[in-house]
Amino acid sequence: MTAHETLKKYYGYDEFRPLQEEIIQCILDKKDVLVLMPTGGGKSLCFQIPALLLDGTCIVISPLISLMKDQVDSLKANGIAAEFLNSTQSFAEQQEILEACYRGEVGLLYVSPEKLLTDLDVISNMAKPSMLAIDEAHCISSWGHDFRPEYTKLGYLREKFSHIPFVALTATADKITRKDISKQLNLKDPKVFISSFDRKNLSLEVRIGIKPKEKINEIADFIIKRPNQNGIIYCLSRKACEDISDKLRNFGIDANYYHAGMAAEDRSKIQEDFINDKLQVVCATIAFGMGIDKSNVRWVIHYNLPKNMEGYYQEIGRAGRDGLPSETMLYYNYQDLLMLNKFALEGGQADLNLEKLNRIQHYAEADSCRRKILLNYFSETLEENCGNCDVCKSPRKHFDGTLITQKALSAIARMDEKEGVTMLIDVLRGSRKAEILAAGYDKLKTHGAGSDIHQSDWQRYLMQLLNVGVLELAYDENFALKITPKGKDILFGRSKIELTVLPAILPKEKPEVEKRIRATKPSVPLEDLFTILRKLRQEFAQKEQVPAYIIFSDATLQAMVNAKPTNQFEMLQVSGVGEHKYHKYGQAFLDAIDDYLETPSSKKRKGDTYQETHTLFNQRLSPDEIAVKRSISTQTVYSHLAYLYLRGKITNLNELVSSTEVAEVEKAIKIIGATTAMKPIFEYLNEQVSYPKIRLAMAVIEKKSA
Ligand code: ADP
Ligand code: ZN
C-alpha cells in the first residue's frame, strides 16, 4: 500500500497537507527528521503513516498520559492497532500488550519517557522497534517552556537504536529550542521540516477599553449566539475564573471554571466534561489546555491581556484544530497593563518580561493586519493582509491628534510627572475630587480641558500614546506618567501626531459584528442537519466512552452536511470517513441524513435534484441528454441514478450496465479488496469498463449485498 492509499483507507482523507508527504517519504527512507508544525498542523499523521507501512512497532514517546490515551483511542477508531504502556496499568496488562507487540499485532506503542527508559530492554526485545517518534520534543530543551528532565536521558537512545529512523516533533518554533532538540537527541543529520505557523482558520480580534460589566454582557451575548460551540475563556487569576463563570451561569450559560488551586479530581472532572461536549464553556487560567487534544474548540476568549505573545499564540491555538473557522477575541484595557507590569517586575528577568509585555501590547494596539504582526513575532512574514482580523475587516482611520495629545502632555508636565493615568484623566475631565483639590490641580490651566472626551476614550488615547512612545510609565514610581523626548517635541509644537480613531466611534461597528456572526453560521436547514449529526455522534461517543471528536471531527460532520451523502460510495468520499469508521458508523449517519432529506422542512434540497433527474430518466433520456438538459455533469447524473436505484426508485440499470460488467467489477473488488476508489478497479479491468459503468455496477453490488 502507498502512503496515499493509507491516508484514504484509514483516515478517510484525500490529500496530504503541506510537508506531510515529504516527511513520510523521508522516514520511509530511514532518515532522521525534525518536524516543526503548529498545533493542529497534522503532525501525528507524519509518523503514524510510516508506522503502518514499516515492519515492526513504532515507539512513540509522549509526555502526558492523558494525551496518550486520546491518541490511542483516535487510532483505534480508525482501525489502527495501537496501544500505550504506562504506570497506571497492572503488570498483567502491560505483559499482554508487550506480547501483542511480539506477535507483530501492534503498529504503534505509546510510552512515557520514564517507562521506556526503565523497561528499555524488555520493550525493545518484545516490540522490534521500526522507528522512534518523540512527540512534544521541545520538552528535552531547557530553553523551551515545558522542560522535562526525564526527556534529557533520551539522548542516549540514538546510539542504542542505530538502524532505525528517529522523528522528533514539536509545535515550538523558536530557533534556540529547535537547535537544542536536535543536539540533545543526537539526531543523525536530521532533515528539518518547518511548516508555516499561520493558522488561517483562526480569526483574530482585539477589543480595547471595554468595562468589566459590558465585557461580561458582550461575552454572554457571544456565547448565546453560538449554542453548539465550545470555547475557553482565559483569565489572569483564579478568582476571576470563578467570578466570570458564575456571572455566565447567571445568564443560563453552561460554564464552569478550572485553575491550579482546585483539587485534582475536580479539575479532571471539568476537563473530561469539556472534552466530551458535556460542558460548553471553561473559564480557566493558563493551566487549562496542556493535556487536551480536543479538536472542536470553536472559540477562545482572553478576558485580559496575556503576559506575552508566546502564551497568547499557544492559547488561541487551542481553537480550531480541526481546521474549521474558529474565533479568537482578546480584551485589553488599562488595568490589565498595570497588573501585568506589576507581575513582570515581581518575577525574575524583569527586563525580558517587560519587553515581552511591550510586544503583546503593541500587537493589541495594532493599526495594521494583526496576523502580520503575530507571525512576524515568530520570524515569519506574510505577504498579503490576512482579511481575517478585526483590523483587516474594518481598517483604522486616523486623525490629527496633536491638540488632544498636547492637552494630556501639558497636564502631565504641570503635575511634575508625578501622577498616573487615573489622576490625569480626572484632571483633564475637570473632576473636583478631594485629592485634586488638595493637590491644587483644579487651578491648572488644563483642568477640565478634556471634558468633552469620555473617560474610557481618554484611557484608550493614552494607551495609544504609551504604545507609540510619547509617554512612558515609571514602574518604580507607582506608574507615574513621564513624557519622552518624542512627547516633548509634540508638547512644544515641534512635531505633530496622528492618532487612531477609536474603533467604537467608527460607523457601523455593531452590524459588522452581527454580519460576522451570520457569516460563520450556515443557513438554517444546514445547521439543523449538523445538530442532528452531532447528537448521533454524541450517542456513539457515550456508548464507547471516547470524546465525540474521536468518532468524527466537526470538520467531518460539516463535510457530511455539505455533501449529504446518500450511499456508501458518497459517504466514503467525505473527508475523514475511513473504511473502519464507515463500517462502524456509516450506516447510522446515512440513515440520519436520509431521514433529514425526507422531512418536508428540509426543503428537499437534494431530493428535488434527484427527482428532476428521475423524471427525465423516465422520459427515456440518456444520461448525457439529462446532463445537458439540467446543466450538470454526466458524472453527477450517474451518481443520481445510482442513488435512485439504491432507493428502489429505478428498478433496473440493465440498459446502462450489463450483468457481465457487474460481474467483472464484482470480481475486481474481490481481488483488490473492499475499496471505494474507482481507479484501482478501472485499472484492474485494463480500462475496459468506463467509470460511469463502474459507478453503477458498484450500486448494483451494494444493493445485492444489503
Ligand atoms: P498536531 O498533532 O500537529 O496538533 P494533529 O495531528 O492532531 O495535529 O492533526 C490535527 C487535525 O487535522 C486532526 O483532526 C487530523 O485528523 C487532521 N488532519 C491531519 N492531516 C490531515 C489531512 N491530510 N487532511 C485532513 N485532515 C487532516
Ligand atoms: Zn489581518
CSV table of C-alpha atoms in Angstrom, one decimal, residues 268-501:
chain,number,residue,atom,x,y,z
A,268,SER,CA,-10.2,16.3,35.8
A,269,LYS,CA,-14.0,16.2,36.0
A,270,ILE,CA,-14.2,19.6,34.4
A,271,GLN,CA,-11.6,18.6,31.7
A,272,GLU,CA,-13.5,15.4,31.0
A,273,ASP,CA,-16.8,17.2,30.7
A,274,PHE,CA,-15.4,19.7,28.4
A,275,ILE,CA,-13.7,17.1,26.2
A,276,ASN,CA,-16.9,15.1,26.0
A,277,ASP,CA,-19.0,18.1,24.9
A,278,LYS,CA,-20.9,18.0,28.2
A,279,LEU,CA,-19.7,21.4,29.3
A,280,GLN,CA,-19.8,24.3,26.9
A,281,VAL,CA,-17.5,26.9,28.4
A,282,VAL,CA,-14.5,26.7,30.7
A,283,CYS,CA,-13.1,29.8,32.4
A,284,ALA,CA,-9.5,28.9,33.1
A,285,THR,CA,-6.1,30.0,33.9
A,286,ILE,CA,-3.3,29.0,31.5
A,287,ALA,CA,-3.1,25.7,33.3
A,288,PHE,CA,-6.0,24.5,31.2
A,289,GLY,CA,-5.4,23.1,27.8
A,290,MET,CA,-2.0,21.4,28.2
A,291,GLY,CA,-3.4,18.0,28.5
A,292,ILE,CA,-6.1,18.1,25.9
A,293,ASP,CA,-6.3,17.4,22.2
A,294,LYS,CA,-9.9,18.4,21.7
A,295,SER,CA,-10.2,19.3,18.1
A,296,ASN,CA,-13.5,21.1,18.2
A,297,VAL,CA,-12.8,24.1,20.4
A,298,ARG,CA,-14.6,26.7,18.4
A,299,TRP,CA,-13.5,29.9,20.1
A,300,VAL,CA,-11.0,31.2,22.7
A,301,ILE,CA,-11.5,34.5,24.6
A,302,HIS,CA,-8.8,36.2,26.6
A,303,TYR,CA,-10.6,38.1,29.3
A,304,ASN,CA,-7.4,40.1,29.9
A,305,LEU,CA,-4.2,40.8,28.0
A,306,PRO,CA,-1.8,37.8,28.3
A,307,LYS,CA,1.7,38.2,29.5
A,308,ASN,CA,3.4,37.6,26.2
A,309,MET,CA,3.0,36.6,22.6
A,310,GLU,CA,4.2,33.0,23.1
A,311,GLY,CA,1.4,32.3,25.7
A,312,TYR,CA,-1.2,34.1,23.6
A,313,TYR,CA,-0.4,32.2,20.5
A,314,GLN,CA,-0.4,28.9,22.3
A,315,GLU,CA,-3.7,29.6,23.9
A,316,ILE,CA,-5.6,30.8,20.8
A,317,GLY,CA,-4.0,27.8,19.1
A,318,ARG,CA,-6.2,25.5,21.1
A,319,ALA,CA,-9.2,26.7,19.0
A,320,GLY,CA,-9.9,25.1,15.6
A,321,ARG,CA,-7.5,22.2,15.5
A,322,ASP,CA,-9.9,20.6,13.1
A,323,GLY,CA,-9.3,23.4,10.6
A,324,LEU,CA,-12.8,24.8,10.6
A,325,PRO,CA,-13.2,28.5,11.0
A,326,SER,CA,-12.8,29.4,14.7
A,327,GLU,CA,-12.9,32.7,16.5
A,328,THR,CA,-10.5,34.3,19.0
A,329,MET,CA,-11.1,37.5,20.9
A,330,LEU,CA,-8.7,39.4,23.2
A,331,TYR,CA,-9.9,42.0,25.7
A,332,TYR,CA,-7.5,44.6,26.7
A,333,ASN,CA,-7.6,47.6,29.0
A,334,TYR,CA,-5.5,49.9,31.1
A,335,GLN,CA,-6.0,47.9,34.3
A,336,ASP,CA,-4.5,44.8,32.6
A,337,LEU,CA,-1.5,46.8,31.8
A,338,LEU,CA,-0.9,47.9,35.3
A,339,MET,CA,-1.4,44.5,36.7
A,340,LEU,CA,0.8,42.8,34.2
A,341,ASN,CA,3.5,45.4,34.7
A,342,LYS,CA,3.5,44.5,38.3
A,343,PHE,CA,3.7,40.8,37.6
A,344,ALA,CA,6.6,41.4,35.2
A,345,LEU,CA,8.5,43.3,37.8
A,346,GLU,CA,8.0,40.8,40.5
A,347,GLY,CA,9.2,37.7,38.7
A,348,GLY,CA,12.8,37.2,37.8
A,349,GLN,CA,14.1,38.6,34.5
A,350,ALA,CA,12.1,41.8,34.8
A,351,ASP,CA,13.6,43.4,31.7
A,352,LEU,CA,12.8,40.5,29.5
A,353,ASN,CA,9.3,40.2,30.9
A,354,LEU,CA,8.7,43.9,30.3
A,355,GLU,CA,10.0,43.7,26.8
A,356,LYS,CA,7.6,40.8,26.1
A,357,LEU,CA,4.7,42.6,27.6
A,358,ASN,CA,5.6,45.5,25.4
A,359,ARG,CA,5.4,43.4,22.3
A,360,ILE,CA,1.9,42.0,23.1
A,361,GLN,CA,0.7,45.5,23.9
A,362,HIS,CA,2.0,46.6,20.6
A,363,TYR,CA,0.0,43.7,19.0
A,364,ALA,CA,-3.1,44.6,20.9
A,365,GLU,CA,-2.9,48.3,19.8
A,366,ALA,CA,-2.1,47.3,16.2
A,367,ASP,CA,-3.2,49.6,13.4
A,368,SER,CA,-2.4,47.2,10.7
A,369,CYS,CA,-3.1,43.5,10.0
A,370,ARG,CA,-2.7,41.6,13.2
A,371,ARG,CA,-1.7,38.4,11.7
A,372,LYS,CA,1.3,40.0,10.1
A,373,ILE,CA,2.4,41.3,13.4
A,374,LEU,CA,1.8,38.0,15.1
A,375,LEU,CA,3.7,35.9,12.5
A,376,ASN,CA,6.4,38.5,12.4
A,377,TYR,CA,7.0,37.9,16.0
A,378,PHE,CA,7.7,34.3,15.2
A,379,SER,CA,10.1,35.3,12.4
A,380,GLU,CA,7.7,34.6,9.6
A,381,THR,CA,6.5,37.0,7.0
A,382,LEU,CA,3.0,37.3,5.5
A,383,GLU,CA,2.9,39.0,2.1
A,384,GLU,CA,-0.7,40.0,2.0
A,385,ASN,CA,-3.0,41.3,4.7
A,386,CYS,CA,-4.9,38.4,6.1
A,387,GLY,CA,-8.5,39.6,5.8
A,388,ASN,CA,-9.4,37.6,8.9
A,389,CYS,CA,-8.6,40.0,11.7
A,390,ASP,CA,-10.6,42.9,13.0
A,391,VAL,CA,-8.2,45.5,11.5
A,392,CYS,CA,-8.4,44.0,8.1
A,393,LYS,CA,-12.2,43.8,8.4
A,394,SER,CA,-12.6,47.4,9.4
A,395,PRO,CA,-9.4,49.3,8.5
A,396,ARG,CA,-8.5,52.0,11.0
A,397,LYS,CA,-8.9,55.7,10.3
A,398,HIS,CA,-6.5,58.3,11.6
A,399,PHE,CA,-6.9,61.9,12.6
A,400,ASP,CA,-4.6,64.7,13.7
A,401,GLY,CA,-4.3,64.1,17.4
A,402,THR,CA,-1.8,66.8,18.1
A,403,LEU,CA,-4.2,69.0,20.1
A,404,ILE,CA,-5.5,66.4,22.4
A,405,THR,CA,-2.1,65.0,22.9
A,406,GLN,CA,-0.8,68.4,23.9
A,407,LYS,CA,-3.6,68.7,26.4
A,408,ALA,CA,-2.6,65.5,28.1
A,409,LEU,CA,1.1,66.2,28.0
A,410,SER,CA,0.7,69.7,29.3
A,411,ALA,CA,-1.3,68.4,32.3
A,412,ILE,CA,1.3,65.8,33.0
A,413,ALA,CA,4.1,68.4,32.9
A,414,ARG,CA,2.2,70.7,35.2
A,415,MET,CA,1.7,67.8,37.7
A,416,ASP,CA,5.5,67.4,37.6
A,417,GLU,CA,5.2,63.9,36.0
A,418,LYS,CA,4.2,62.5,39.4
A,419,GLU,CA,0.8,61.2,38.6
A,420,GLY,CA,-0.7,58.1,36.9
A,421,VAL,CA,-3.3,57.7,34.3
A,422,THR,CA,-6.4,57.8,36.6
A,423,MET,CA,-5.4,61.1,38.1
A,424,LEU,CA,-4.5,62.5,34.7
A,425,ILE,CA,-7.9,61.7,33.3
A,426,ASP,CA,-9.7,63.1,36.3
A,427,VAL,CA,-7.8,66.4,35.9
A,428,LEU,CA,-8.4,66.6,32.2
A,429,ARG,CA,-12.1,66.0,32.7
A,430,GLY,CA,-12.3,68.6,35.4
A,431,SER,CA,-13.1,66.4,38.4
A,432,ARG,CA,-13.3,68.2,41.8
A,433,LYS,CA,-12.4,65.2,43.8
A,434,ALA,CA,-10.9,65.8,47.2
A,435,GLU,CA,-7.4,64.6,46.1
A,436,ILE,CA,-7.5,67.0,43.2
A,437,LEU,CA,-8.4,70.0,45.3
A,438,ALA,CA,-5.9,69.1,48.0
A,439,ALA,CA,-3.1,69.0,45.4
A,440,GLY,CA,-4.3,72.2,43.9
A,441,TYR,CA,-4.7,70.6,40.4
A,442,ASP,CA,-8.0,72.4,40.0
A,443,LYS,CA,-6.1,75.5,39.5
A,444,LEU,CA,-4.1,74.1,36.5
A,445,LYS,CA,-4.9,75.6,33.1
A,446,THR,CA,-5.5,72.1,31.7
A,447,HIS,CA,-8.1,71.2,34.5
A,448,GLY,CA,-11.2,70.4,32.5
A,449,ALA,CA,-9.5,71.0,29.2
A,450,GLY,CA,-10.6,67.5,28.0
A,451,SER,CA,-14.0,67.3,29.5
A,452,ASP,CA,-15.5,66.7,26.0
A,453,ILE,CA,-13.8,63.3,25.8
A,454,HIS,CA,-15.3,60.4,27.7
A,455,GLN,CA,-13.2,58.8,30.5
A,456,SER,CA,-12.8,55.5,28.7
A,457,ASP,CA,-11.9,57.2,25.4
A,458,TRP,CA,-9.2,59.1,27.2
A,459,GLN,CA,-7.9,55.8,28.5
A,460,ARG,CA,-7.7,54.4,25.0
A,461,TYR,CA,-5.9,57.5,23.6
A,462,LEU,CA,-3.4,57.4,26.5
A,463,MET,CA,-2.7,53.7,25.7
A,464,GLN,CA,-2.0,54.7,22.1
A,465,LEU,CA,0.4,57.4,23.3
A,466,LEU,CA,2.1,54.8,25.5
A,467,ASN,CA,2.3,52.5,22.7
A,468,VAL,CA,3.9,54.9,20.2
A,469,GLY,CA,6.4,56.1,22.8
A,470,VAL,CA,5.2,59.6,23.5
A,471,LEU,CA,4.6,58.6,27.1
A,472,GLU,CA,6.2,56.1,29.5
A,473,LEU,CA,5.1,54.5,32.7
A,474,ALA,CA,7.6,54.8,35.5
A,475,TYR,CA,7.3,51.4,37.1
A,476,ASP,CA,9.3,52.3,40.1
A,477,GLU,CA,7.3,55.4,40.8
A,478,ASN,CA,3.9,53.9,41.2
A,479,PHE,CA,3.3,54.1,37.5
A,480,ALA,CA,3.6,57.8,37.1
A,481,LEU,CA,3.4,59.1,33.6
A,482,LYS,CA,6.6,60.5,32.1
A,483,ILE,CA,7.0,62.5,28.9
A,484,THR,CA,9.6,61.1,26.4
A,485,PRO,CA,11.7,63.3,24.2
A,486,LYS,CA,9.3,62.4,21.4
A,487,GLY,CA,6.5,63.7,23.6
A,488,LYS,CA,8.4,66.9,24.3
A,489,ASP,CA,8.6,67.6,20.6
A,490,ILE,CA,4.8,67.4,20.4
A,491,LEU,CA,4.2,69.4,23.5
A,492,PHE,CA,6.3,72.2,22.3
A,493,GLY,CA,4.8,72.2,18.8
A,494,ARG,CA,7.9,70.9,17.0
A,495,SER,CA,6.1,67.8,15.6
A,496,LYS,CA,2.6,66.5,15.0
A,497,ILE,CA,1.0,63.2,15.9
A,498,GLU,CA,-1.6,61.0,14.2
A,499,LEU,CA,-4.0,59.1,16.4
A,500,THR,CA,-6.2,56.2,15.5
A,501,VAL,CA,-10.0,56.9,15.5
